[in-house]
Coordinates of C-alpha atoms in Angstrom, one line a residue:
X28 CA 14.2 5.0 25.3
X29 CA 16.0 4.2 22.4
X30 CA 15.0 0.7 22.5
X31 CA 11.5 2.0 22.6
X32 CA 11.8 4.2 19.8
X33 CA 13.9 1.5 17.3
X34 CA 10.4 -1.0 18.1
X35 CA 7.8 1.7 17.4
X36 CA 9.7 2.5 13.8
X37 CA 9.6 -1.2 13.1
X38 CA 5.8 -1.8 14.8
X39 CA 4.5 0.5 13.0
X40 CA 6.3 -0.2 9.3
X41 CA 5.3 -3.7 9.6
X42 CA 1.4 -2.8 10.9
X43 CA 0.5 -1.6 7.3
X44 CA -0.4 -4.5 5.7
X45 CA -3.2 -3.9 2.5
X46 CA -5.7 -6.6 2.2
X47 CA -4.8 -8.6 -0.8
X48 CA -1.2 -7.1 -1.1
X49 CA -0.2 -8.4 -4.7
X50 CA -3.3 -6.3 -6.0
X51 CA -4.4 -3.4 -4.1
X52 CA -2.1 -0.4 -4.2
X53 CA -3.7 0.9 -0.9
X54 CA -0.7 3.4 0.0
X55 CA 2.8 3.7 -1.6
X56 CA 4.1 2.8 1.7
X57 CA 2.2 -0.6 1.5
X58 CA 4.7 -2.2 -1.2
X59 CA 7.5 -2.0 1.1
X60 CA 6.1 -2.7 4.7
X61 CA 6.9 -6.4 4.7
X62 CA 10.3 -5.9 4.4
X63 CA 11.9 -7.3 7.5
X64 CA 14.2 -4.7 9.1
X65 CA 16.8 -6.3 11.6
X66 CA 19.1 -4.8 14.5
X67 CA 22.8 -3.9 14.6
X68 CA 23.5 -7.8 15.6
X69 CA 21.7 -9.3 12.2
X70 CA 19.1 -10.3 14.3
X71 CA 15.3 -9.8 13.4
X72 CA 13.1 -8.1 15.4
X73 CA 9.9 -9.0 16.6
X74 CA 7.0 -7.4 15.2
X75 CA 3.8 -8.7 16.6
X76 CA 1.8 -6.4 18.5
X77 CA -1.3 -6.3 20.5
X78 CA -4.6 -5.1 18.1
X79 CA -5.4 -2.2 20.5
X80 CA -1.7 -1.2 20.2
X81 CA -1.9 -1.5 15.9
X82 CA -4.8 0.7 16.4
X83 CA -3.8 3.4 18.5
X84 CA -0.5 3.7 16.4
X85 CA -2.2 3.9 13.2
X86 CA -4.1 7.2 14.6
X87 CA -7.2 8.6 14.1
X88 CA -7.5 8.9 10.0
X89 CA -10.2 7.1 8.3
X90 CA -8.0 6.5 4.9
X91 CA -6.7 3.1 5.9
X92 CA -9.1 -0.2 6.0
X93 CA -8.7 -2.5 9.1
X94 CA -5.0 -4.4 8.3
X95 CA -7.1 -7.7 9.4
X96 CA -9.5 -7.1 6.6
X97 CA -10.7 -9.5 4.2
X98 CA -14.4 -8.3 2.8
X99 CA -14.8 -5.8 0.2
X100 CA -17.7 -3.1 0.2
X101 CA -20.2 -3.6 -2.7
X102 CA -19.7 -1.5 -5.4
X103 CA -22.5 -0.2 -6.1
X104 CA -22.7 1.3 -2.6
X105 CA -19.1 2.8 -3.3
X106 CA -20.4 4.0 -6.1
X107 CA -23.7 5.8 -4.5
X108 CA -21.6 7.3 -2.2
X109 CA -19.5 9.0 -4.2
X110 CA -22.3 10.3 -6.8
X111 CA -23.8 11.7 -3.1
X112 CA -20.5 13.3 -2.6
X113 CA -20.3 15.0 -6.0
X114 CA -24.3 16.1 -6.0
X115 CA -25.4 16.7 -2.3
X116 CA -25.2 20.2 -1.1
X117 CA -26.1 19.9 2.8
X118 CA -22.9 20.8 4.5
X119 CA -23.7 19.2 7.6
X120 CA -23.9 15.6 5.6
X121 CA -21.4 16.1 3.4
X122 CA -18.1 15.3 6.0
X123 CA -20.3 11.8 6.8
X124 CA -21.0 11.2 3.0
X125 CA -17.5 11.9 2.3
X126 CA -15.4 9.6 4.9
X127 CA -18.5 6.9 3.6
X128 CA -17.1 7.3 0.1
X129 CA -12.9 7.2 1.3
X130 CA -13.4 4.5 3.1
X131 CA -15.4 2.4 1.0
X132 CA -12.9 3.1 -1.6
X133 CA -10.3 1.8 0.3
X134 CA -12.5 -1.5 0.6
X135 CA -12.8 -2.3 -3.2
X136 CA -11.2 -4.7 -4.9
X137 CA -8.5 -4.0 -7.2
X138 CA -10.6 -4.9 -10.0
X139 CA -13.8 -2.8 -8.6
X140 CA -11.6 0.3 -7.9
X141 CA -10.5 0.4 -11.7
X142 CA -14.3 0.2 -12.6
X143 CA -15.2 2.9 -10.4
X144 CA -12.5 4.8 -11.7
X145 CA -13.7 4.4 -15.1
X146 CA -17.0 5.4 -14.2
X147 CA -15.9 8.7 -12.4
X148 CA -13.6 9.6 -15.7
X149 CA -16.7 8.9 -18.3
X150 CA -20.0 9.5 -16.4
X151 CA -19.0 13.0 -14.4
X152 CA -16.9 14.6 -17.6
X153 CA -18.2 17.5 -18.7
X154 CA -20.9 18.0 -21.1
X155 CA -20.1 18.5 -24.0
X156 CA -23.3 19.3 -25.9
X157 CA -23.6 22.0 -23.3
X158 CA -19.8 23.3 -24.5
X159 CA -20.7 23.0 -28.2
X160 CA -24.1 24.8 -27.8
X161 CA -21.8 27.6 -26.0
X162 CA -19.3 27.8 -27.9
X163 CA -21.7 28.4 -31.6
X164 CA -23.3 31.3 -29.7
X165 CA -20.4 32.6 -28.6
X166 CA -19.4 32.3 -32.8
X167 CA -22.4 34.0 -33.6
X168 CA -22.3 37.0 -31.2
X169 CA -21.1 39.9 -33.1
X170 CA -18.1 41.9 -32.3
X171 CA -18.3 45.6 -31.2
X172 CA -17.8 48.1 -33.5
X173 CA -15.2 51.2 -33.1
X174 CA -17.8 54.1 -33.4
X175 CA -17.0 56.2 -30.9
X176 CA -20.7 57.7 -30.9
X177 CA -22.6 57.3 -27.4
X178 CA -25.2 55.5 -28.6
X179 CA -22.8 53.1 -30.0
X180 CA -20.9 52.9 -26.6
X181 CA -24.4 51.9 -25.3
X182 CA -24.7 48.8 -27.7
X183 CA -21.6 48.2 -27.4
X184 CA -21.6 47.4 -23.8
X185 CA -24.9 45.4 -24.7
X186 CA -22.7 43.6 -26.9
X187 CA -20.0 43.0 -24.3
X188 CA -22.4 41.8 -21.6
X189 CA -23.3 38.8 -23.3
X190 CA -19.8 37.9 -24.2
X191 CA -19.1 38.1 -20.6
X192 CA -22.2 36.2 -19.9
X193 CA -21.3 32.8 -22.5
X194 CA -17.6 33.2 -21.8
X195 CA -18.8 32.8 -17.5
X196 CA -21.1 30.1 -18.8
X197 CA -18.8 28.2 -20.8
X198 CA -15.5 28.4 -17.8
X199 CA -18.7 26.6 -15.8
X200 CA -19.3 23.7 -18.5
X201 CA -15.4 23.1 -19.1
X202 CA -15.2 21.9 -15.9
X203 CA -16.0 18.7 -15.0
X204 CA -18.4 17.2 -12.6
X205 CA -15.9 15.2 -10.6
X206 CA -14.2 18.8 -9.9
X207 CA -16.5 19.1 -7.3
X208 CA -15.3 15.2 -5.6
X209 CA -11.8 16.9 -6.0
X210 CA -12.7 20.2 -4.2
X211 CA -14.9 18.5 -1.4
X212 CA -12.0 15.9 -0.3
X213 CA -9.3 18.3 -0.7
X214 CA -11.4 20.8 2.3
X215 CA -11.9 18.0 4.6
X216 CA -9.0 16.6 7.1
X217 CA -7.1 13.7 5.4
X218 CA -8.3 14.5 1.9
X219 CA -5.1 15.6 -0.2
X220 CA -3.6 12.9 1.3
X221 CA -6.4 10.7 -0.1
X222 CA -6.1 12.3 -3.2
X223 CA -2.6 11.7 -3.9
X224 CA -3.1 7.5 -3.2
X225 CA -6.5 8.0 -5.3
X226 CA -4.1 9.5 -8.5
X227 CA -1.4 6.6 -7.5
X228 CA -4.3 4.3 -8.4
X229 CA -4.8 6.0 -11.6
X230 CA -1.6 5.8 -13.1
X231 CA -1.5 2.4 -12.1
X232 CA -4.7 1.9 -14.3
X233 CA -2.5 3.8 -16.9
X234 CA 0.3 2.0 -17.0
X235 CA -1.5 -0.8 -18.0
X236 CA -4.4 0.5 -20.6
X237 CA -4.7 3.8 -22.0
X238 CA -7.9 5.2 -21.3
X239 CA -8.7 8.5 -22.8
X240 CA -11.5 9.7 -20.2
X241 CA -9.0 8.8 -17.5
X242 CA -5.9 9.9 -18.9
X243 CA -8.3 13.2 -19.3
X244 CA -9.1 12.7 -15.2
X245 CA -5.7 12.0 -14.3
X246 CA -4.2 15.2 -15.9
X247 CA -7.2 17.5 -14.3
X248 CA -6.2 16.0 -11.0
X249 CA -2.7 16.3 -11.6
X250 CA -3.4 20.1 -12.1
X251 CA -5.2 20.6 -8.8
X252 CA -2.5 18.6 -6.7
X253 CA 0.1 21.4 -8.1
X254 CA -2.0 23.9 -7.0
X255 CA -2.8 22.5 -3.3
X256 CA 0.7 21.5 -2.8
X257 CA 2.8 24.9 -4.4
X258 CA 5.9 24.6 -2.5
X259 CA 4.8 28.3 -0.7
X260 CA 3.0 26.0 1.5
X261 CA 5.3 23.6 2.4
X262 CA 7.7 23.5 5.7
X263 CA 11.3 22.4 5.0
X264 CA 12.1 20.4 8.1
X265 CA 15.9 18.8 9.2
X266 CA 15.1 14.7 10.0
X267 CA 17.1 14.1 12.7
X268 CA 16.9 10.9 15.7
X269 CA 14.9 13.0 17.8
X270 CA 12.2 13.0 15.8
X271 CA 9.1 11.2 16.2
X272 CA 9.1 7.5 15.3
X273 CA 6.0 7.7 13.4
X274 CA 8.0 10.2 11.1
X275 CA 11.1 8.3 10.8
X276 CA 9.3 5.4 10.3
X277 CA 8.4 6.9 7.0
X278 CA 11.6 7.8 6.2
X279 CA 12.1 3.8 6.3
X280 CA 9.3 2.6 4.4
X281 CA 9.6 5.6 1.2
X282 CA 13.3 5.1 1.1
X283 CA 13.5 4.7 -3.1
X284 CA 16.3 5.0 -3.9
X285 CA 19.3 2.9 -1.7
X286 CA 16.8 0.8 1.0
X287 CA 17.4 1.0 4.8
X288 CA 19.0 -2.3 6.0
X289 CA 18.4 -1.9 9.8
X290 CA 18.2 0.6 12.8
X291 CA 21.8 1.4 12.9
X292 CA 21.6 2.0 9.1
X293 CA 19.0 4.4 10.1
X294 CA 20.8 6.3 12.9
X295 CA 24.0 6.6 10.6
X296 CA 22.0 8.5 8.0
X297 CA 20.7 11.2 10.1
X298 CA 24.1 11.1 12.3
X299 CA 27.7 12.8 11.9
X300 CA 28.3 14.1 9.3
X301 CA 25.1 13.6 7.0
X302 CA 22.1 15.4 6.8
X303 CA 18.3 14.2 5.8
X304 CA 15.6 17.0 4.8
X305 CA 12.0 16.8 4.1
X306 CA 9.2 18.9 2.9
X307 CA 5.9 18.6 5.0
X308 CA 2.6 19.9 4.2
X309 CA 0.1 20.9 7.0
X310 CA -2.5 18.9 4.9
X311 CA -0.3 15.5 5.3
X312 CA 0.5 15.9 8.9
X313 CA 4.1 13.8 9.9
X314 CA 5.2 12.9 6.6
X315 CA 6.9 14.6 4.0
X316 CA 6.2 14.7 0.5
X317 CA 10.0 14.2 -0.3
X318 CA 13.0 13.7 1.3
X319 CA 16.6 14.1 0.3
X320 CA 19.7 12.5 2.0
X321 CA 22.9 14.3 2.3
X322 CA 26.3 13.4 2.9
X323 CA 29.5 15.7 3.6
X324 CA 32.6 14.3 2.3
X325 CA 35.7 15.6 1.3
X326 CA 35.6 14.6 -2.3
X327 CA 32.9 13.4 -5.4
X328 CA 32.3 9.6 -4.0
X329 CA 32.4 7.4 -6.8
X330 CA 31.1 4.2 -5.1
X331 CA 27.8 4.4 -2.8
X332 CA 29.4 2.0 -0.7
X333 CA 31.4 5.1 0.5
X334 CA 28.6 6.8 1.8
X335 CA 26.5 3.8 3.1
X336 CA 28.9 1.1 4.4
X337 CA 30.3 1.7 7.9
X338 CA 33.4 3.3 7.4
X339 CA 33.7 6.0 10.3
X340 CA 32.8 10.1 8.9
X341 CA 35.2 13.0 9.0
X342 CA 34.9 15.3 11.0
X343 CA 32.2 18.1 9.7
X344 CA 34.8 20.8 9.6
X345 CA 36.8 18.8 6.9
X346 CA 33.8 18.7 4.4
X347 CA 34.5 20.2 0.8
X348 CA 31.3 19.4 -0.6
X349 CA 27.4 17.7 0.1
X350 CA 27.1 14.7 -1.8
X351 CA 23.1 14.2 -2.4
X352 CA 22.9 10.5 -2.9
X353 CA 19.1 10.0 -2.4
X354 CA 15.9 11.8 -3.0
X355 CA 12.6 9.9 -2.7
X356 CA 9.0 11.2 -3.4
X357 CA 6.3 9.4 -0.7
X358 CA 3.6 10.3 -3.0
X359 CA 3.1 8.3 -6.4
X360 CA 3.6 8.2 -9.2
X361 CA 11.3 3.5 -17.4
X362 CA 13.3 3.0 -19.5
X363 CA 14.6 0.2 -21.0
X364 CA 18.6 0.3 -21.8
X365 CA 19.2 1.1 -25.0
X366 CA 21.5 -2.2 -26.3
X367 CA 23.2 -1.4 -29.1
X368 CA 24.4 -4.1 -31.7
X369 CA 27.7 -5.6 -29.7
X370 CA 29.1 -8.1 -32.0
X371 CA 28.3 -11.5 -30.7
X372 CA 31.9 -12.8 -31.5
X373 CA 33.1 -9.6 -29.5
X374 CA 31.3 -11.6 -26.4
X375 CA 32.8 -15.1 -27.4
X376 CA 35.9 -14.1 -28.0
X377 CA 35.8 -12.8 -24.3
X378 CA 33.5 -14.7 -22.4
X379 CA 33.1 -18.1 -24.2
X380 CA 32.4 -20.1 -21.5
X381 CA 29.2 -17.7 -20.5
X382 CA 27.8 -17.9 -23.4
X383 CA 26.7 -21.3 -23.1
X384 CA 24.8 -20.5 -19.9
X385 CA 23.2 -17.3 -21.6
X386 CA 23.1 -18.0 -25.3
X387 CA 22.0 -15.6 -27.7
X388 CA 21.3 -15.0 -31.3
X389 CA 23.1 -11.6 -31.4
X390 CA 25.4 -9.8 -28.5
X391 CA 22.5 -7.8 -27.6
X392 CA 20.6 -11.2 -26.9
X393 CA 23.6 -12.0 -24.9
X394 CA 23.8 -8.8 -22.8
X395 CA 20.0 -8.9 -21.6
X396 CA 20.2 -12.4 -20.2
X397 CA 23.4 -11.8 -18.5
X398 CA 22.1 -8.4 -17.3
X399 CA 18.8 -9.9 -16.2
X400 CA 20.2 -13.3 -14.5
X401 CA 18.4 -13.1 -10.9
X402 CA 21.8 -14.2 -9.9
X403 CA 24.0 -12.1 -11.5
X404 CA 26.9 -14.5 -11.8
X405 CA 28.5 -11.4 -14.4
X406 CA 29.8 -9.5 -11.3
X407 CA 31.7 -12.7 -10.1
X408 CA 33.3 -13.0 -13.3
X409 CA 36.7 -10.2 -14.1
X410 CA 36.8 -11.6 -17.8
X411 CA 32.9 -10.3 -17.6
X412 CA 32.7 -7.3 -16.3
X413 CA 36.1 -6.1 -18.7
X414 CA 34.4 -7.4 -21.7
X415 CA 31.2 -5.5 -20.4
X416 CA 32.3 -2.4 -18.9
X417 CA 32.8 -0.4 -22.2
X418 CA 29.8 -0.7 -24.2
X419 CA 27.7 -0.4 -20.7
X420 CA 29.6 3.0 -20.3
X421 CA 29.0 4.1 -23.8
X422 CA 25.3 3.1 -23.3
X423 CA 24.7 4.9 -20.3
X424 CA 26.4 8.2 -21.5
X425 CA 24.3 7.8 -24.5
X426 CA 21.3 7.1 -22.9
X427 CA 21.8 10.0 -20.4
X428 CA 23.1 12.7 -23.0
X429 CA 20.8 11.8 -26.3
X430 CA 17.9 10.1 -25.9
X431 CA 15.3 12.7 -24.4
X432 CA 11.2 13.1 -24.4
X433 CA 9.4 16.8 -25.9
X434 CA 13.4 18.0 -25.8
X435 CA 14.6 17.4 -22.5
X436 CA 16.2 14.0 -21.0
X437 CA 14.5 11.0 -21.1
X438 CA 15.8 9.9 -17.4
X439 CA 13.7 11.5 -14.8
X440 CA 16.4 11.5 -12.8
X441 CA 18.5 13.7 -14.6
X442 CA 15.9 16.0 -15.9
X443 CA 15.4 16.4 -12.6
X444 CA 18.8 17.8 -11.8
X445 CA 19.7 19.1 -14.9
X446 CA 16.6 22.0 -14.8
X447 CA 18.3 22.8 -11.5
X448 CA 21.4 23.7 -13.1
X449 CA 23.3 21.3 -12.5
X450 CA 26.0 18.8 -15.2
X451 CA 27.0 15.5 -15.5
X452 CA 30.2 14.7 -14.3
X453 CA 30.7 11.1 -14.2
X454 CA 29.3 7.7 -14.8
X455 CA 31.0 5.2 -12.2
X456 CA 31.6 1.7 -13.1
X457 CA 30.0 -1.1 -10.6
X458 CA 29.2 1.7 -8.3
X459 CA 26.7 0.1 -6.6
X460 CA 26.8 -3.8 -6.5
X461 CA 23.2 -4.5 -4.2
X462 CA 20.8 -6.2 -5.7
X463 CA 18.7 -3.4 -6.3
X464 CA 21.4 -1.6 -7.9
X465 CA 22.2 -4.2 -10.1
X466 CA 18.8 -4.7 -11.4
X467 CA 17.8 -1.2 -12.3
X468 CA 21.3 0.3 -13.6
X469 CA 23.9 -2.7 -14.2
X470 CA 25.7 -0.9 -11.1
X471 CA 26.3 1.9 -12.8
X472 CA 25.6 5.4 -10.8
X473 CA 26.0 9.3 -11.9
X474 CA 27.6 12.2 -10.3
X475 CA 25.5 15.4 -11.1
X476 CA 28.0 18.5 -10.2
X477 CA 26.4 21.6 -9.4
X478 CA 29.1 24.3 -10.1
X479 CA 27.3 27.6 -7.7
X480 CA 28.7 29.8 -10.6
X481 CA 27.2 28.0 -13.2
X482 CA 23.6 27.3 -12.0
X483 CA 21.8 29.7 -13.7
X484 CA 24.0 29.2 -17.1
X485 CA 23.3 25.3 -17.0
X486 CA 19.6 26.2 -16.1
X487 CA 18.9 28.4 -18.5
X488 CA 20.2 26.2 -21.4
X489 CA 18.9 23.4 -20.5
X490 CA 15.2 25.5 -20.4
X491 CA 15.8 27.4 -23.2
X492 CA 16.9 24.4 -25.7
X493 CA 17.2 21.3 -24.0
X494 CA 21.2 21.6 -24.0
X495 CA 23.0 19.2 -21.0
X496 CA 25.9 20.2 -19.5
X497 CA 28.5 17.3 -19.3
X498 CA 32.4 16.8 -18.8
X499 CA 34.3 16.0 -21.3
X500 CA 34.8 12.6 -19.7
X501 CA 31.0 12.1 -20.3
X502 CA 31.4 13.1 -23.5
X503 CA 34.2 11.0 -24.9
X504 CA 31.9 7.9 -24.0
X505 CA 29.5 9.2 -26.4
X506 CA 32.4 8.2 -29.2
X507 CA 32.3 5.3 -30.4
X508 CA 36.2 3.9 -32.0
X509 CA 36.0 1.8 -35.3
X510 CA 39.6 -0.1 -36.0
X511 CA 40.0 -0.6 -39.8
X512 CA 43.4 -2.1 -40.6
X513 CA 45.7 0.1 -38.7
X514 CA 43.8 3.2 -38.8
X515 CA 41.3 4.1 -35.5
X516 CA 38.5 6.3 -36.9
X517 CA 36.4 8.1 -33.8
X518 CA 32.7 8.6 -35.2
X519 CA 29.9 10.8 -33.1
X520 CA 27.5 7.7 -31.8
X521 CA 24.4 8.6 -33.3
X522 CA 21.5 7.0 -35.2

């Protein structure tokens, strides 16, 4: 049985293959499907699998496009469905017009789904000569009097109605026409999860060009998702083994934030002594919208290799606090390191013999390329990683503490935390040495403390005027320690 259930976790991750992977975003879970997962021996799995099999584990939704794939739908038929969706009113057409437009969505091009996108954002906007005409009545309607007379109270409420009557008119014409798209897909079976991929596809377009009109769509639609998915409808739900492979295999495949290296990786996560929580929606059926990972130690962890290699867990009942080392969203949706000006001769002085493999015309030159090196050879180096460690540090408390966005912290990640009440406790040095850590944060990882007596304090703060909460040990990085002669001079680190 177990056997069974290891093979249809790794089946159906590998199943979900898009159609031209390096451009279609198709689902968030299709960037990370062809990653080869492996049993507790090293050795890989195979994943082949009948077509009848493919198709009976992929399910009944319409969302996904054969994996075998290779035509695209016209555009302009894409494109006629969806106008049909938006302007038809027949109900008993509308479910067969709307899984015509989803899928055929599904079957553009990359380059054809941006165009449509386009044209949803510009053509079905709202009008705005209709707003503007509405808006000058409403400016020349005149405002009720205070008489107190009844004859006055009778104009009056003439006066009144046709307030009410532009102000009705004019909520109509602010919203756009692609409102109705939005409603119609969310009321049908599959739909907000279609809608959340459909957004994913927008702020891909985003990320690339700004687009007014879409920018405009995206935040509309980013409205109405809040709305469908308030957290008074979702389920919180323990992950445990004995759950259903199609379920864990998501857990697999969203993983964001420390990957899952194989089956026994897996078990070990929802095993002794750690714990793995989701939140479902009834709209999404078997997957969660986010998951957090959990893991009871008996102190503050300071390397993730404590948590995810395979050193044996204490027993439950010796557990002084929950370490939450990973929370991933499945539904989509950075920041550069800040390098400040590290004198060059700091590095040579150092590290001479590196910089002639990464050379440089100032230490922040220098610090990039060795940062960026797809091999980092800096981690193999001890003269390297002591020359490197303290302006990294600094760096990271500064980036965490003082660079923020509309008054709160730049890093979503500890924006996140920090409007939960909780504070920064500590930055740990080489923390996490995998490749993905290395890549995204120089190995450097955060401990976010939340102090139950403190919550609401931190919260509060942090609301109220953007304050973080941070040890002293955070802070001190933040210092930066200028020797002149024999004096040492300990400046705030600012701009």
């Amino acid at each position: 049985m177990k056997n069974k259930k290891g093979l249809a976790i790794l089946m159906r991750t590998r199943m979900k293959t898009s159609t031209d992977p390096s451009r279609l975003p198709l689902l968030p879970l299709t960037g990370k499907v062809n990653q080869m997962l492996t049993d507790a021996k090293g050795n890989a799995f195979d994943t082949s699998v009948p077509q009848a099999a493919a198709e009976e584990a992929q399910g009944p939704t319409k969302l996904n496009p054969p994996a075998d794939s290779t035509s695209y739908r016209d555009f302009d038929a894409v494109r006629e469905s969806m106008h049909s969706a938006i302007s038809l009113n027949k109900a008993e057409v509308l479910d067969v017009v709307l899984d015509d437009f989803s899928e055929g969505y599904f079957s553009l091009s990359f380059e054809n789904r941006r165009k449509l996108l386009i044209t949803l954002a510009q053509v079905y906007d709202l009008n705005r000569a209709q707003v503007r005409d509405l808006i000058k009545q409403y400016l020349g309607l005149e405002l009720p009097g205070g008489n107190a007379s009844e004859s006055s109270t009778v104009d009056e409420e003439a006066m009144l109605s046709c307030f009410y009557r532009v102000e009705r008119n004019l909520r109509q014409v602010l919203k756009p026409a692609y409102e109705v798209l939005f409603e119609r897909l969310n009321n049908r079976p599959g739909g907000l999860k279609f809608l959340s991929i459909f957004r994913a596809d927008v702020l891909s377009i985003l990320a690339e060009e700004n687009i007014a009109s879409l920018r405009a769509l995206d935040s509309y639609l980013k409205e109405k998702l809040n709305t469908w998915l308030s957290p008074a409808a979702l389920e919180l739900h323990q992950i445990t083994w004995d759950d259903p492979a199609s379920l864990l295999e998501k857990i697999v495949a969203y993983e964001a934030v420390h990957p899952i290296s194989n089956l026994l990786d897996l078990k070990r996560r929802l095993g002794v002594g750690r714990r793995c929580f989701g939140y479902l929606h009834p709209a999404i059926r078997g997957e969660p919208l986010i998951f957090i990972e959990v893991a009871l130690l008996r102190n503050v962890a300071q390397t993730i290799q404590e948590v995810l290699w395979d050193t044996p867990p204490i027993p439950e009942s010796e557990a002084t606090c929950a370490l939450f080392y990973s929370i991933s969203s499945t539904q989509e949706s950075t920041w550069e390191s800040f390098l400040s000006n590290v004198s060059l001769n700091w590095l040579k002085e150092r590290c001479p013999i590196y910089l002639e493999s990464f050379p440089g015309k100032s230490g922040m030159d220098v610090m990039l390329k060795l940062l960026t090196s797809t091999k980092f050879e800096w981690i193999s180096s001890p003269e390297l990683l002591s020359a490197l460690k303290p302006p990294l540090m600094r760096l990271c408390a500064r980036y965490l503490l003082e660079e923020k966005k509309r008054g709160k912290a730049l890093d979503s990640v500890a924006n996140f935390h920090l409007q939960n009440g909780a504070m920064i406790e500590r930055i740990n040095w080489m923390a996490d040495r995998s490749e993905k850590g290395l890549r995204q944060s120089g190995g450097i990882m955060v401990n976010y403390i939340y102090r139950v007596e403190r919550i609401d304090e931190c919260a509060h703060s942090y609301f109220s005027t953007g304050h973080i909460h941070a040890s002293n040990d955070i802070r001190r990085y933040t210092l930066v320690i200028y020797s002149h002669k024999d004096q040492k001079i300990t400046l705030p680190c600012s701009n």
